[in-house]
XYZ file of C-alpha atoms in Angstrom:
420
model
C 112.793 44.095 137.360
C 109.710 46.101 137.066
C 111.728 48.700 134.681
C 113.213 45.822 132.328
C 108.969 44.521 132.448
C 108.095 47.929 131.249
C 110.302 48.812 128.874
C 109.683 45.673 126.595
C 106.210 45.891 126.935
C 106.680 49.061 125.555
C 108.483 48.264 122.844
C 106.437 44.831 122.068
C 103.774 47.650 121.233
C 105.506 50.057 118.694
C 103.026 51.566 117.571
C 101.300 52.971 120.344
C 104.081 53.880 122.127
C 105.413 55.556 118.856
C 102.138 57.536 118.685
C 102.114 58.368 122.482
C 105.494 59.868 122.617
C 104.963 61.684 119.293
C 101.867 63.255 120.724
C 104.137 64.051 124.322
C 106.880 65.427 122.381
C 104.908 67.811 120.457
C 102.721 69.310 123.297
C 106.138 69.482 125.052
C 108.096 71.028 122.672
C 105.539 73.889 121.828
C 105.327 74.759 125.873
C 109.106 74.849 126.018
C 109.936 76.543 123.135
C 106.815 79.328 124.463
C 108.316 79.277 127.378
C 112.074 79.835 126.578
C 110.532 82.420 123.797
C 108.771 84.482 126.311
C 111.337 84.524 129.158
C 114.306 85.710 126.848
C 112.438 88.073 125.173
C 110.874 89.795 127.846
C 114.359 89.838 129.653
C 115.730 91.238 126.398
C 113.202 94.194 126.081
C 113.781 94.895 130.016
C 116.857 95.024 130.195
C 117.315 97.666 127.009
C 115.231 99.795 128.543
C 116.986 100.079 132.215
C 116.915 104.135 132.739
C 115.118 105.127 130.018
C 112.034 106.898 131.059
C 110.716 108.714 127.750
C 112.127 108.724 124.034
C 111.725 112.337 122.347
C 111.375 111.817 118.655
C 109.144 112.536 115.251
C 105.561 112.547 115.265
C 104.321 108.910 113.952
C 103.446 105.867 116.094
C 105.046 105.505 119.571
C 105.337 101.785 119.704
C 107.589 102.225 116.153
C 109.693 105.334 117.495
C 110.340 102.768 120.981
C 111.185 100.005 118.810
C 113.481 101.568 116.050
C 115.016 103.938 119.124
C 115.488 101.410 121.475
C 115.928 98.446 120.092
C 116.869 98.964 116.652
C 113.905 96.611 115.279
C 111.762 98.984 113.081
C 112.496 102.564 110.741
C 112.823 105.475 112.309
C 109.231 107.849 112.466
C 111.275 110.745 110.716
C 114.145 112.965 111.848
C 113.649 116.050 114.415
C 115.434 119.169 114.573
C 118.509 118.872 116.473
C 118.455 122.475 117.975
C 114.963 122.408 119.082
C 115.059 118.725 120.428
C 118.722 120.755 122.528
C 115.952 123.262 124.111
C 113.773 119.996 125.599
C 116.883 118.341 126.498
C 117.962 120.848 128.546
C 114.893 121.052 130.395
C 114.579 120.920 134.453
C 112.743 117.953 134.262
C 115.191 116.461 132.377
C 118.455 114.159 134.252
C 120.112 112.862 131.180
C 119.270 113.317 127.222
C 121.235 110.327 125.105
C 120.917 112.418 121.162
C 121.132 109.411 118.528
C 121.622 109.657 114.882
C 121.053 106.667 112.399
C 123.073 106.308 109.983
C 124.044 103.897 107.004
C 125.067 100.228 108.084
C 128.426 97.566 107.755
C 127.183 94.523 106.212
C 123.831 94.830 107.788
C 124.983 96.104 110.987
C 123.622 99.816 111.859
C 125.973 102.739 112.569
C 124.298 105.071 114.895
C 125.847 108.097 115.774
C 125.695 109.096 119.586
C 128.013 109.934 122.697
C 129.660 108.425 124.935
C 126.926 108.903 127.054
C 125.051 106.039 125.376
C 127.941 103.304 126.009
C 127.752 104.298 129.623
C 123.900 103.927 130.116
C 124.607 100.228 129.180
C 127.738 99.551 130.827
C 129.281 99.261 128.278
C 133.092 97.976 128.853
C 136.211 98.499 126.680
C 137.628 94.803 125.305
C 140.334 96.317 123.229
C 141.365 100.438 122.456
C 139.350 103.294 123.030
C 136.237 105.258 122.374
C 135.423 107.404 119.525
C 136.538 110.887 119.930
C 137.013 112.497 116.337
C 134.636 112.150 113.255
C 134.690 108.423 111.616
C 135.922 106.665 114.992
C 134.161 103.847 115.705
C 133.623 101.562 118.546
C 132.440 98.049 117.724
C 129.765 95.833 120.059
C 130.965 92.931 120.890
C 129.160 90.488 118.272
C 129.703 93.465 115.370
C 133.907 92.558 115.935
C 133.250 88.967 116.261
C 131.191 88.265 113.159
C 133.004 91.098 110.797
C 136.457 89.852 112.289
C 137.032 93.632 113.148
C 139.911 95.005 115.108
C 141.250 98.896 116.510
C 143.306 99.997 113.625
C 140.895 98.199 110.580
C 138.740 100.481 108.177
C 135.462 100.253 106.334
C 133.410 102.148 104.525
C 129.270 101.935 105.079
C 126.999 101.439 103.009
C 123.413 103.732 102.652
C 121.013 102.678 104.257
C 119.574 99.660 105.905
C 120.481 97.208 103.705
C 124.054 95.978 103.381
C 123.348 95.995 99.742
C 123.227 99.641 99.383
C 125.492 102.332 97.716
C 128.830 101.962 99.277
C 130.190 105.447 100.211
C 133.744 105.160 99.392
C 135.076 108.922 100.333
C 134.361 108.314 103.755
C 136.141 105.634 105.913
C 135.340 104.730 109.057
C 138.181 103.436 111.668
C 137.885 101.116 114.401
C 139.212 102.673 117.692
C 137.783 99.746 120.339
C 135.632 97.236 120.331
C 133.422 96.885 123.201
C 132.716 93.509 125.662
C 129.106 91.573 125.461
C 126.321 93.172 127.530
C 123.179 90.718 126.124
C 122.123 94.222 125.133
C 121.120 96.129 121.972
C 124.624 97.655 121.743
C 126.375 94.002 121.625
C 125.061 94.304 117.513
C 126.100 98.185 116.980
C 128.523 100.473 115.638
C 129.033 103.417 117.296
C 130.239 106.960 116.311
C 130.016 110.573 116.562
C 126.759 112.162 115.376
C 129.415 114.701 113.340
C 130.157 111.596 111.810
C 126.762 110.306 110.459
C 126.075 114.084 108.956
C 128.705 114.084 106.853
C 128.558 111.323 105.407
C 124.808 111.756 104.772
C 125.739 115.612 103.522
C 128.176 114.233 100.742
C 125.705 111.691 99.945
C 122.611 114.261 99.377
C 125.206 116.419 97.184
C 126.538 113.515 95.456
C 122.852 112.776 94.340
C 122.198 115.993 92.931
C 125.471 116.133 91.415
C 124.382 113.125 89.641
C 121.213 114.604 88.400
C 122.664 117.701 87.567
C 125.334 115.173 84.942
C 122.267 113.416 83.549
C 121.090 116.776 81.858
C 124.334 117.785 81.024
C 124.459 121.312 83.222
C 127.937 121.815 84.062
C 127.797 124.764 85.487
C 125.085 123.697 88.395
C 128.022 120.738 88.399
C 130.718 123.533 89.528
C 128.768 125.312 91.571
C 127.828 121.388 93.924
C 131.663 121.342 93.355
C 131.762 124.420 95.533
C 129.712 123.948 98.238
C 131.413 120.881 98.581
C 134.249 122.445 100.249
C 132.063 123.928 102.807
C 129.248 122.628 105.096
C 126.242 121.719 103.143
C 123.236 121.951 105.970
C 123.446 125.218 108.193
C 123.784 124.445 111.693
C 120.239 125.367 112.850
C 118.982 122.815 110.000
C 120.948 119.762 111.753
C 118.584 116.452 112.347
C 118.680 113.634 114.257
C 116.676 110.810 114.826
C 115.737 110.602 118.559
C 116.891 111.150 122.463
C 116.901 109.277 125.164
C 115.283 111.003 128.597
C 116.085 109.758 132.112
C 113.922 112.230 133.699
C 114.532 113.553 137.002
C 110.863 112.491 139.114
C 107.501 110.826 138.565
C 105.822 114.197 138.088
C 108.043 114.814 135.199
C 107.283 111.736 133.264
C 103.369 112.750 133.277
C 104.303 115.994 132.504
C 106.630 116.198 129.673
C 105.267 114.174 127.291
C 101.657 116.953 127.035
C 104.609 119.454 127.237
C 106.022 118.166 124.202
C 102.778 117.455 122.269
C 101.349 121.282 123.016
C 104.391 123.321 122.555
C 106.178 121.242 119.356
C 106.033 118.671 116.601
C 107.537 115.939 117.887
C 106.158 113.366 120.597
C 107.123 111.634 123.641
C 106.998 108.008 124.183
C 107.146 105.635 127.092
C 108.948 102.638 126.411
C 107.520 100.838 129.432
C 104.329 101.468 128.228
C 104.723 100.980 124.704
C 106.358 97.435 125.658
C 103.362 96.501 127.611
C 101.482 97.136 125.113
C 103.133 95.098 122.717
C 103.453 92.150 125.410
C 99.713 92.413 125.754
C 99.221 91.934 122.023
C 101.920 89.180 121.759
C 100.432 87.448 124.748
C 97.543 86.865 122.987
C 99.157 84.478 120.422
C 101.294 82.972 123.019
C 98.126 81.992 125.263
C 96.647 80.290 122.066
C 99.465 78.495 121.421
C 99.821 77.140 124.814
C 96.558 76.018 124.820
C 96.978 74.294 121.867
C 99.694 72.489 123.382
C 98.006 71.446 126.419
C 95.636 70.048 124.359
C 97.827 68.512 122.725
C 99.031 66.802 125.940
C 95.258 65.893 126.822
C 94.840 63.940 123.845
C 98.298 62.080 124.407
C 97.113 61.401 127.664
C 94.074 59.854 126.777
C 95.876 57.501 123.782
C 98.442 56.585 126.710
C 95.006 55.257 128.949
C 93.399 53.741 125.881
C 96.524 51.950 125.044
C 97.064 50.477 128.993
C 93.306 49.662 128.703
C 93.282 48.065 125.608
C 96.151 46.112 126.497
C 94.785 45.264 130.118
C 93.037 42.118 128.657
C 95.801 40.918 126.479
C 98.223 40.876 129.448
C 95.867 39.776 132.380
C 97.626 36.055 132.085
C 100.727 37.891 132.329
C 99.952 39.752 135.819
C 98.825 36.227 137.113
C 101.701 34.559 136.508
C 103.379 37.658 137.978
C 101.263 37.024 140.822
C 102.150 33.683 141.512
C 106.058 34.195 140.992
C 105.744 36.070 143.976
C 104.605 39.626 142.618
C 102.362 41.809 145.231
C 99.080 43.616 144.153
C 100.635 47.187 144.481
C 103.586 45.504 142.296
C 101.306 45.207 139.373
C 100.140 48.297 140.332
C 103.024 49.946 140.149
C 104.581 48.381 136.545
C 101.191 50.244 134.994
C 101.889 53.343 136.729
C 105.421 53.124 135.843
C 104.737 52.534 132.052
C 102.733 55.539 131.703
C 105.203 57.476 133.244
C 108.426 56.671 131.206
C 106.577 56.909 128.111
C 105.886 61.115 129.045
C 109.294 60.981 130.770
C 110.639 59.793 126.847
C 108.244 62.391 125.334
C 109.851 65.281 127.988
C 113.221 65.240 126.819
C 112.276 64.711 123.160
C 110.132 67.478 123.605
C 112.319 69.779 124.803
C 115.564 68.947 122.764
C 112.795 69.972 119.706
C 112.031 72.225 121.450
C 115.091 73.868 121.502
C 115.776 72.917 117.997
C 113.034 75.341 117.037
C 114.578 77.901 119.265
C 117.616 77.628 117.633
C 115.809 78.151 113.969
C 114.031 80.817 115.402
C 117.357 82.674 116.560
C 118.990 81.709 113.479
C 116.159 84.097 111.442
C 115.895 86.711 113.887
C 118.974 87.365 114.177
C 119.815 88.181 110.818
C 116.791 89.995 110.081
C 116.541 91.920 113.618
C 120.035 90.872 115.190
C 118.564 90.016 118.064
C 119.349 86.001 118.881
C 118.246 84.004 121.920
C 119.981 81.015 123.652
C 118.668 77.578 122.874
C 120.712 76.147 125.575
C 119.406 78.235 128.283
C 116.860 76.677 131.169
C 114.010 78.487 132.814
C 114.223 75.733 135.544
C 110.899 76.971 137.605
C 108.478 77.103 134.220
C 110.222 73.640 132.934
C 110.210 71.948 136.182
C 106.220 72.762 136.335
C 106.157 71.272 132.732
C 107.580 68.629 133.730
C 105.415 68.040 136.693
C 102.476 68.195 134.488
C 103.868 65.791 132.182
C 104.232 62.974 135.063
C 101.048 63.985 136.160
C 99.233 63.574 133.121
C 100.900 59.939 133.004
C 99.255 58.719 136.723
C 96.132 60.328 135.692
C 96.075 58.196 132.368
C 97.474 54.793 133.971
C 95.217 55.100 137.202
C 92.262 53.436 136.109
C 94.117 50.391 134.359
C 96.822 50.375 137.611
C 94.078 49.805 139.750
C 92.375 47.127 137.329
C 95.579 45.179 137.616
C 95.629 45.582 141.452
C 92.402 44.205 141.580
C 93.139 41.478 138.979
C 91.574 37.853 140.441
C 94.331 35.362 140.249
C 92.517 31.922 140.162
C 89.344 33.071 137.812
C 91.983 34.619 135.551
C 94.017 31.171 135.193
C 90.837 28.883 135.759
C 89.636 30.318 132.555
C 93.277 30.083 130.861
């Protein structure tokens, strides 16, 4: 009875229950999409960075050498020589050095050259064929062979570069050996392959450029002589680059340490991820905070339209709770149909709230994941965090229907209809 009472009184007055519930579902929706934001990113970033304890790259910023290293977000800070970066990796303090190459991409997705080391250190799991062993095998993450409908046995060729528009390097194709099964890790969006494999095809590519330069002024005979050194190995060995290594290092002392080793003895640096993530949550924090206060605010001023409106209302239906009254209706009756109003209209603006919220998860996912590759799950619950919110959400309805409640518990029967 008292929910059928409710519910048309709330919809005999659209309007203000229109603009309480918009005001609900906004505030709502902004806390739940921070809140599923926040908890799948953070689990994202910690999770990539399970047993990594330094990253050894170019001089540059840290924070970018951690983010294009780790989680293949940025550009790399430059390339480092491969023999000297051997010498570090080798090093007693060191447990386990993970060498990675970047290379050119597959319709956006990046080909990094590696070993089979770096499959292992995310437990990473065969679906289908094997790992790479000779130059231009491949093995696929798990979303790379879903959205490129790639099997063991199919061929591509990369393109240069970043961008899936680049040159395409036809002389060079790679083959799919396995294709690996989802980890929620960076690997899920990667192809992987020998590091062998990502200097040749960026040695052919640096001769076929000045081969091409060489034709634009007509010198044939710097032509032959490209021709040449075609047919043998274009960088000497000791010249070899890659991009970065990842250090599991073998004690505490060696992780404060090695990275003043590093930065005294060569040109290259030494970066923490867990720090370098902090850091980053620290600054993204910032803008999450502000945001969440907006949206509590947001959620103060819905409560206050949701008291004004019961107020407002309060004389309008006083004849209403008297007859109430003398069909039989107790005090805390009328008590509770106000309280009960107040809180089905934030229970409505709850689940609108976070089904948009959730809708602007799914938008954000949709961008980020094919500018970064990096998607999150707009069907996922953080049941603690959205239980609180919802908590709040009731709370913030009793708090606005608790002075007009107890106006309507108080209500005098026979003054009210003596002066009907």
């Amino acid at each position: 009875m008292i929910v059928k009472i409710a519910w048309k009184n709330m919809v005999f007055k659209p309007l203000n229950t229109i603009l309480s519930i918009v005001l609900l579902t906004a505030s709502v929706a902004i806390i739940s999409l921070l809140i599923l934001l926040q908890e799948q990113f953070e689990n994202k970033f910690s999770k990539n960075i399970e047993g990594v304890d330094l990253v050894l790259g170019a001089q540059g910023s840290p924070l970018q050498l951690i983010l294009s290293s780790v989680y293949q977000m940025d550009a790399p800070t430059g390339n480092i020589n491969y023999k000297e970066a051997q010498i570090w990796m080798r090093h007693p303090y060191v447990k386990k050095a993970i060498p990675l190459a970047f290379g050119d991409n597959y319709q956006g997705y990046k080909i990094l050259g590696t070993t089979e080391d770096y499959i292992q250190k995310y437990d990473g799991k065969l679906e289908s064929g094997m790992t790479f062993h000779d130059n231009f095998d491949v093995v696929l993450g798990s979303a790379v062979a879903e959205k490129m409908k790639l099997k063991p046995g199919d061929e591509f060729y990369s393109s240069h570069g970043d961008s899936k528009e680049g040159e395409v390097h036809k002389d060079f194709a790679f083959k799919v050996k396995g294709v690996l099964l989802p980890t929620g890790k960076v690997m899920d969006n990667l192809i992987l392959t020998t590091i062998e494999s990502i200097w040749a095809v960026h040695d052919h590519h640096e001769e076929e450029e000045t081969v091409n330069a060489s034709d634009e002024v007509g010198n044939n005979e710097q032509h032959q002589e490209h021709e040449h050194h075609h047919e043998e190995q274009m960088v000497p060995e000791e010249d070899r680059e890659i991009t970065a290594v990842l250090l599991q290092l073998r004690n505490k002392m060696a992780f404060v340490l090695w990275p003043r080793l590093i930065s005294q003895n060569t040109k290259m640096q030494a970066a923490s991820p867990a720090i370098e993530i902090n850091r980053l949550f620290t600054l993204f924090g910032f803008g999450l905070d502000a945001l969440q206060y907006l949206a509590y605010g947001i959620m103060l001023i819905s409560g206050i339209s949701i008291f004004i409106a019961l107020y407002n209302t309060l004389k309008e239906r006083k004849y209403e709770f008297a007859l109430l009254r003398v069909s039989g209706a107790s005090r805390s009756q009328l008590l509770k149909l106000v309280l009960f109003e107040s809180i089905l209209l934030c229970v409505v603006g709850f689940i609108f709230g976070t089904v948009l919220g959730r809708i602007g998860l799914w938008l954000i996912s949709s961008s980020t994941e094919e500018e970064y590759k990096m998607s999150f799950n707009p069907f996922a619950f953080v049941w603690e965090k959205e239980g609180i919110l919802f908590l709040v959400t009731i709370f913030v309805g009793i708090i606005a229907a608790l002075i007009p409640a107890v106006k309507a518990y108080q209500l005098n029967i026979s003054k009210t209809l003596a002066n009907a």
